[in-house]
CSV table of C-alpha atoms and ligand atoms in Angstrom, one decimal:
chain,number,residue,atom,x,y,z
A,121,UNK,CA,103.0,208.9,125.7
A,122,UNK,CA,103.2,209.5,129.4
A,123,UNK,CA,100.5,207.0,130.0
A,124,UNK,CA,102.4,204.4,128.0
A,125,UNK,CA,105.5,204.8,130.1
A,126,UNK,CA,103.4,204.4,133.2
A,127,UNK,CA,101.8,201.2,131.9
A,128,UNK,CA,105.2,199.8,131.1
A,129,UNK,CA,106.5,200.6,134.5
A,130,UNK,CA,103.5,198.9,136.2
A,131,UNK,CA,103.9,195.9,133.9
A,132,UNK,CA,107.6,195.7,134.8
A,133,UNK,CA,106.9,195.9,138.5
A,134,UNK,CA,104.2,193.3,138.2
A,135,UNK,CA,106.6,190.9,136.3
A,136,UNK,CA,109.5,191.5,138.7
A,137,UNK,CA,107.3,190.8,141.7
A,138,UNK,CA,106.5,187.5,140.2
A,139,UNK,CA,102.9,188.3,140.1
A,140,UNK,CA,102.6,187.7,136.4
A,141,UNK,CA,101.4,184.3,135.4
A,142,UNK,CA,104.4,182.4,134.2
A,143,UNK,CA,102.7,179.4,132.9
A,144,UNK,CA,100.4,178.5,130.0
A,145,UNK,CA,96.9,177.2,130.8
A,146,UNK,CA,95.6,174.1,129.1
A,147,UNK,CA,93.6,176.3,126.7
A,148,UNK,CA,96.7,178.2,125.7
A,149,UNK,CA,98.7,175.1,125.2
A,150,UNK,CA,96.0,173.5,123.1
A,151,UNK,CA,95.5,176.7,121.1
A,152,UNK,CA,99.3,176.7,120.4
A,153,UNK,CA,99.2,173.0,119.5
A,154,UNK,CA,102.5,172.0,121.1
A,155,UNK,CA,103.3,171.3,124.7
A,156,UNK,CA,106.9,171.8,126.0
A,157,UNK,CA,108.2,169.1,128.3
A,158,UNK,CA,111.3,169.3,130.5
A,159,UNK,CA,113.5,166.5,131.6
A,160,UNK,CA,117.1,165.7,132.4
A,161,UNK,CA,118.3,163.0,130.0
A,162,UNK,CA,120.8,161.3,132.2
A,163,UNK,CA,118.7,158.9,134.4
A,164,UNK,CA,118.5,155.6,132.6
A,165,UNK,CA,116.2,153.8,132.1
A,166,UNK,CA,113.8,156.6,132.9
A,167,UNK,CA,115.1,159.5,130.8
A,168,UNK,CA,118.4,159.3,128.8
A,169,UNK,CA,119.9,159.9,125.4
A,170,UNK,CA,120.4,157.0,123.1
A,171,UNK,CA,122.3,158.1,119.9
A,172,UNK,CA,121.2,161.6,120.4
A,173,UNK,CA,117.5,160.8,121.0
A,174,UNK,CA,115.7,161.2,124.3
A,175,UNK,CA,114.3,157.8,125.3
A,176,UNK,CA,113.1,155.9,128.4
A,177,UNK,CA,110.1,155.3,130.6
A,178,UNK,CA,109.6,159.0,131.5
A,179,UNK,CA,109.9,160.0,127.9
A,180,UNK,CA,107.3,157.5,126.6
A,181,UNK,CA,104.9,158.4,129.5
A,182,UNK,CA,105.3,162.1,128.8
A,183,UNK,CA,104.6,161.6,125.1
A,184,UNK,CA,101.5,159.4,125.8
A,185,UNK,CA,100.1,162.1,128.1
A,186,UNK,CA,100.7,164.8,125.4
A,187,UNK,CA,98.8,162.7,122.9
A,188,UNK,CA,95.9,162.4,125.3
A,189,UNK,CA,95.8,166.2,125.5
A,190,UNK,CA,95.7,166.3,121.8
A,191,UNK,CA,98.9,168.3,121.3
A,192,UNK,CA,102.3,167.8,119.8
A,193,UNK,CA,105.3,167.8,122.1
A,194,UNK,CA,108.7,169.4,122.2
A,195,UNK,CA,111.4,168.2,124.7
A,196,UNK,CA,113.9,170.4,126.5
A,197,UNK,CA,116.6,168.6,128.5
A,198,UNK,CA,118.7,170.3,131.2
A,199,UNK,CA,120.5,169.6,134.5
A,200,UNK,CA,118.2,167.8,137.0
A,201,UNK,CA,118.7,170.4,139.8
A,202,UNK,CA,117.6,173.3,137.6
A,203,UNK,CA,114.3,171.7,136.3
A,204,UNK,CA,111.8,172.9,138.8
A,205,UNK,CA,113.1,176.4,138.9
A,206,UNK,CA,113.0,176.6,135.1
A,207,UNK,CA,109.4,175.2,135.2
A,208,UNK,CA,108.3,178.0,137.4
A,209,UNK,CA,110.0,180.5,135.1
A,210,UNK,CA,107.8,179.2,132.2
A,211,UNK,CA,110.5,177.3,130.3
A,212,UNK,CA,108.4,174.2,130.1
A,213,UNK,CA,104.7,173.3,130.6
A,214,UNK,CA,105.5,170.3,132.7
A,215,UNK,CA,108.5,168.3,133.9
A,216,UNK,CA,108.8,164.5,133.9
A,217,UNK,CA,112.1,163.5,135.3
A,218,UNK,CA,111.4,161.0,138.1
A,219,UNK,CA,110.9,163.6,140.8
A,220,UNK,CA,109.9,162.2,144.1
A,221,UNK,CA,106.9,164.0,145.5
A,222,UNK,CA,108.3,165.7,148.7
A,223,UNK,CA,106.6,168.3,150.9
A,224,UNK,CA,109.4,170.8,150.1
A,225,UNK,CA,109.1,170.5,146.4
A,226,UNK,CA,105.3,170.6,146.7
A,227,UNK,CA,105.6,174.1,148.1
A,228,UNK,CA,107.4,175.3,144.9
A,229,UNK,CA,105.5,173.3,142.2
A,230,UNK,CA,102.3,171.3,141.9
A,231,UNK,CA,102.6,167.5,141.4
A,232,UNK,CA,100.3,165.1,139.6
A,233,UNK,CA,99.3,161.9,141.4
A,234,UNK,CA,102.3,159.5,141.4
A,235,UNK,CA,103.0,157.9,138.0
A,236,UNK,CA,105.1,155.2,139.6
A,237,UNK,CA,106.4,154.0,143.0
A,238,UNK,CA,109.9,152.8,143.7
A,239,UNK,CA,112.5,152.7,146.4
A,240,UNK,CA,116.1,153.7,146.8
A,241,UNK,CA,119.0,151.5,148.0
A,242,UNK,CA,122.7,151.3,148.6
A,243,UNK,CA,124.8,150.1,145.7
A,244,UNK,CA,128.3,148.9,146.3
A,245,UNK,CA,130.9,146.7,144.7
A,246,UNK,CA,130.6,143.1,146.0
A,247,UNK,CA,131.6,143.0,149.7
A,248,UNK,CA,130.9,146.7,150.2
A,249,UNK,CA,128.4,148.3,152.6
A,250,UNK,CA,124.9,147.0,152.4
A,251,UNK,CA,123.1,148.8,155.3
A,252,UNK,CA,122.9,152.4,156.5
A,253,UNK,CA,124.9,151.3,159.6
A,254,UNK,CA,127.7,149.9,157.4
A,255,UNK,CA,128.0,153.4,155.8
A,256,UNK,CA,129.8,154.6,158.9
A,257,UNK,CA,133.2,155.9,158.0
A,258,UNK,CA,132.5,155.5,154.3
A,259,UNK,CA,132.4,157.8,151.3
A,260,UNK,CA,129.0,157.9,149.7
A,261,UNK,CA,128.1,159.3,146.2
A,262,UNK,CA,124.8,160.8,145.2
A,263,UNK,CA,123.4,162.9,142.4
A,264,UNK,CA,123.0,166.6,143.4
A,265,UNK,CA,119.5,167.9,144.1
A,266,UNK,CA,118.0,164.4,144.7
A,267,UNK,CA,116.2,162.8,147.5
A,268,UNK,CA,119.2,160.4,147.8
A,269,UNK,CA,121.3,163.4,148.9
A,270,UNK,CA,118.7,164.4,151.4
A,271,UNK,CA,118.5,160.8,152.7
A,272,UNK,CA,122.3,160.4,152.9
A,273,UNK,CA,122.4,163.5,155.1
A,274,UNK,CA,120.2,161.8,157.7
A,275,UNK,CA,122.6,158.8,158.1
A,276,UNK,CA,124.9,159.2,161.0
A,277,UNK,CA,128.7,158.6,160.7
A,278,UNK,CA,129.2,158.8,156.9
A,279,UNK,CA,132.7,160.1,156.3
A,280,UNK,CA,131.9,162.1,153.3
A,281,UNK,CA,129.0,162.6,150.9
A,282,UNK,CA,130.2,163.3,147.4
A,283,UNK,CA,127.7,165.0,145.0
A,284,UNK,CA,127.6,164.4,141.3
A,285,UNK,CA,126.0,166.4,138.5
A,286,UNK,CA,124.4,163.2,137.1
A,287,UNK,CA,123.7,159.7,138.4
A,288,UNK,CA,126.0,157.9,135.9
A,289,UNK,CA,128.9,160.2,137.1
A,290,UNK,CA,128.4,158.6,140.6
A,291,UNK,CA,128.3,155.1,139.1
A,292,UNK,CA,131.5,155.8,137.4
A,293,UNK,CA,133.3,156.8,140.6
A,294,UNK,CA,131.9,153.7,142.3
A,295,UNK,CA,133.3,151.5,139.6
A,296,UNK,CA,136.6,153.4,139.9
A,297,UNK,CA,136.5,152.8,143.7
A,298,UNK,CA,136.6,156.5,144.4
A,299,UNK,CA,133.5,156.1,146.6
A,300,UNK,CA,132.4,153.2,148.8
A,301,UNK,CA,128.7,153.3,148.0
A,302,UNK,CA,126.2,155.0,145.7
A,303,UNK,CA,122.6,155.7,146.8
A,304,UNK,CA,120.2,155.6,143.9
A,305,UNK,CA,116.9,154.3,142.6
A,306,UNK,CA,116.5,150.5,142.5
A,307,UNK,CA,115.7,150.5,138.7
A,308,UNK,CA,118.6,152.7,137.8
A,309,UNK,CA,120.9,150.3,139.7
A,310,UNK,CA,119.6,147.3,137.8
A,311,UNK,CA,120.0,149.2,134.6
A,312,UNK,CA,123.6,150.1,135.5
A,313,UNK,CA,124.5,146.4,135.9
A,314,UNK,CA,122.9,145.6,132.6
A,315,UNK,CA,124.4,148.5,130.6
A,316,UNK,CA,127.9,148.3,132.1
A,317,UNK,CA,127.9,144.5,132.4
A,318,UNK,CA,129.2,144.6,136.0
A,319,UNK,CA,128.2,142.8,139.2
A,320,UNK,CA,127.0,145.3,141.8
A,321,UNK,CA,125.8,144.6,145.3
A,322,UNK,CA,122.3,146.0,146.0
A,323,UNK,CA,120.9,146.5,149.5
A,324,UNK,CA,117.3,146.1,150.5
A,325,UNK,CA,115.1,149.0,149.6
A,326,UNK,CA,115.5,151.8,152.2
A,327,UNK,CA,112.9,154.5,151.4
A,328,UNK,CA,109.7,154.2,149.4
A,329,UNK,CA,109.4,157.0,146.9
A,330,UNK,CA,106.3,158.2,145.0
A,331,UNK,CA,107.2,159.8,141.8
A,332,UNK,CA,105.2,162.6,140.2
A,333,UNK,CA,105.0,165.0,137.2
A,334,UNK,CA,105.4,168.7,138.0
A,335,UNK,CA,103.6,171.7,136.7
A,336,UNK,CA,104.2,175.3,137.6
A,337,UNK,CA,102.7,176.3,140.9
A,338,UNK,CA,99.0,177.1,140.4
A,339,UNK,CA,98.6,175.7,136.9
A,340,UNK,CA,95.4,174.0,137.8
A,341,UNK,CA,94.0,173.4,134.3
A,342,UNK,CA,97.1,171.6,133.1
A,343,UNK,CA,97.4,169.7,136.4
A,344,UNK,CA,93.8,168.4,136.1
A,345,UNK,CA,94.3,167.5,132.4
A,346,UNK,CA,97.5,165.5,133.2
A,347,UNK,CA,95.8,163.7,136.0
A,348,UNK,CA,92.9,162.7,133.7
A,349,UNK,CA,95.3,161.7,131.0
A,350,UNK,CA,97.3,159.6,133.5
A,351,UNK,CA,94.1,157.9,134.6
A,352,UNK,CA,93.3,157.1,131.0
A,353,UNK,CA,96.7,155.5,130.1
A,354,UNK,CA,96.7,153.6,133.4
A,355,UNK,CA,93.2,152.2,132.5
A,356,UNK,CA,93.6,151.5,128.8
A,357,UNK,CA,96.8,149.4,128.7
A,358,UNK,CA,99.1,152.1,127.4
A,359,UNK,CA,100.9,152.5,130.7
A,360,UNK,CA,101.2,148.8,131.3
A,361,UNK,CA,102.8,148.3,127.8
A,362,UNK,CA,105.3,151.1,128.4
A,363,UNK,CA,106.2,149.8,131.8
A,364,UNK,CA,106.5,146.2,130.6
A,365,UNK,CA,108.8,147.3,127.8
A,366,UNK,CA,111.3,149.1,130.2
A,367,UNK,CA,111.0,147.0,133.3
A,368,UNK,CA,109.4,143.7,132.5
A,369,UNK,CA,106.8,144.6,135.1
A,370,UNK,CA,104.1,147.2,135.9
A,371,UNK,CA,105.6,149.8,138.2
A,372,UNK,CA,102.5,151.8,139.0
A,373,UNK,CA,101.8,152.5,142.7
A,374,UNK,CA,100.0,149.7,144.4
B,1421,LIG,N1,113.6,160.3,142.6
B,1421,LIG,C1,114.8,161.0,143.0
B,1421,LIG,C2,114.5,162.5,143.3
B,1421,LIG,O1,113.4,162.9,143.1
B,1421,LIG,C3,115.8,161.0,141.8
B,1421,LIG,C4,115.3,161.7,140.6
B,1421,LIG,C5,116.5,161.8,139.6
B,1421,LIG,N2,116.0,162.2,138.3
B,1421,LIG,C6,116.8,162.4,137.3
B,1421,LIG,N3,116.3,162.7,136.2
B,1421,LIG,N4,118.1,162.4,137.5
B,1421,LIG,O2,115.3,163.2,143.8
């Protein structure tokens, strides 16, 4: 009995120190038969809900990768700025939500090689700001927890940076003229014009971004398998078809 109590205490200490492995290895996932994938679900056309179903480029890439690993998939959607923390707590096996690979994030999680490359830009109503200099004295909206927020903070003279829980929330405030500009991804800006049927002014691309899939820090077996699976779908036409469907072009990094 006493021994058991000791064992329990040691285990609790181990877990509380974060030393316990909080991720499932490739073997464990394959033995279970289902991989759990995390995303946001509010970043069209990459990951969003359409009539209650998760759809988009990220979703189809995630599913294609799961198929290559020979497992079924289960999606969990939650706020963008909580995804990487939840990943390290073991809530998902991997996260695909258009995360830019940054040195800060790469300290917390491990990223695959980039699955696409893109750029951010300034979106405004016609006649609004179209360069970082023109953002002086302006109110700029960005999604919380994104590289757009980080980038906005480096621009001098912005009057106010407003953060939004989701990217479409920022778009809405731009359309309502509560902000002067919105910093976002180029493809999300094009999608916004299409979906909302509005004319928006898009600046030149400002920062190039390499986008990766995240696994829990140290999950080497899953990381290697995802990188292999990504190579396969890039080579066999699966990736090209998905990209063509959503963007009319191939957005892999060149
Ligand atoms: N690429 C940007 C970043 O990493 C934006 C990603 C936003 N993704 C999303 N699902 N809202 O910060």
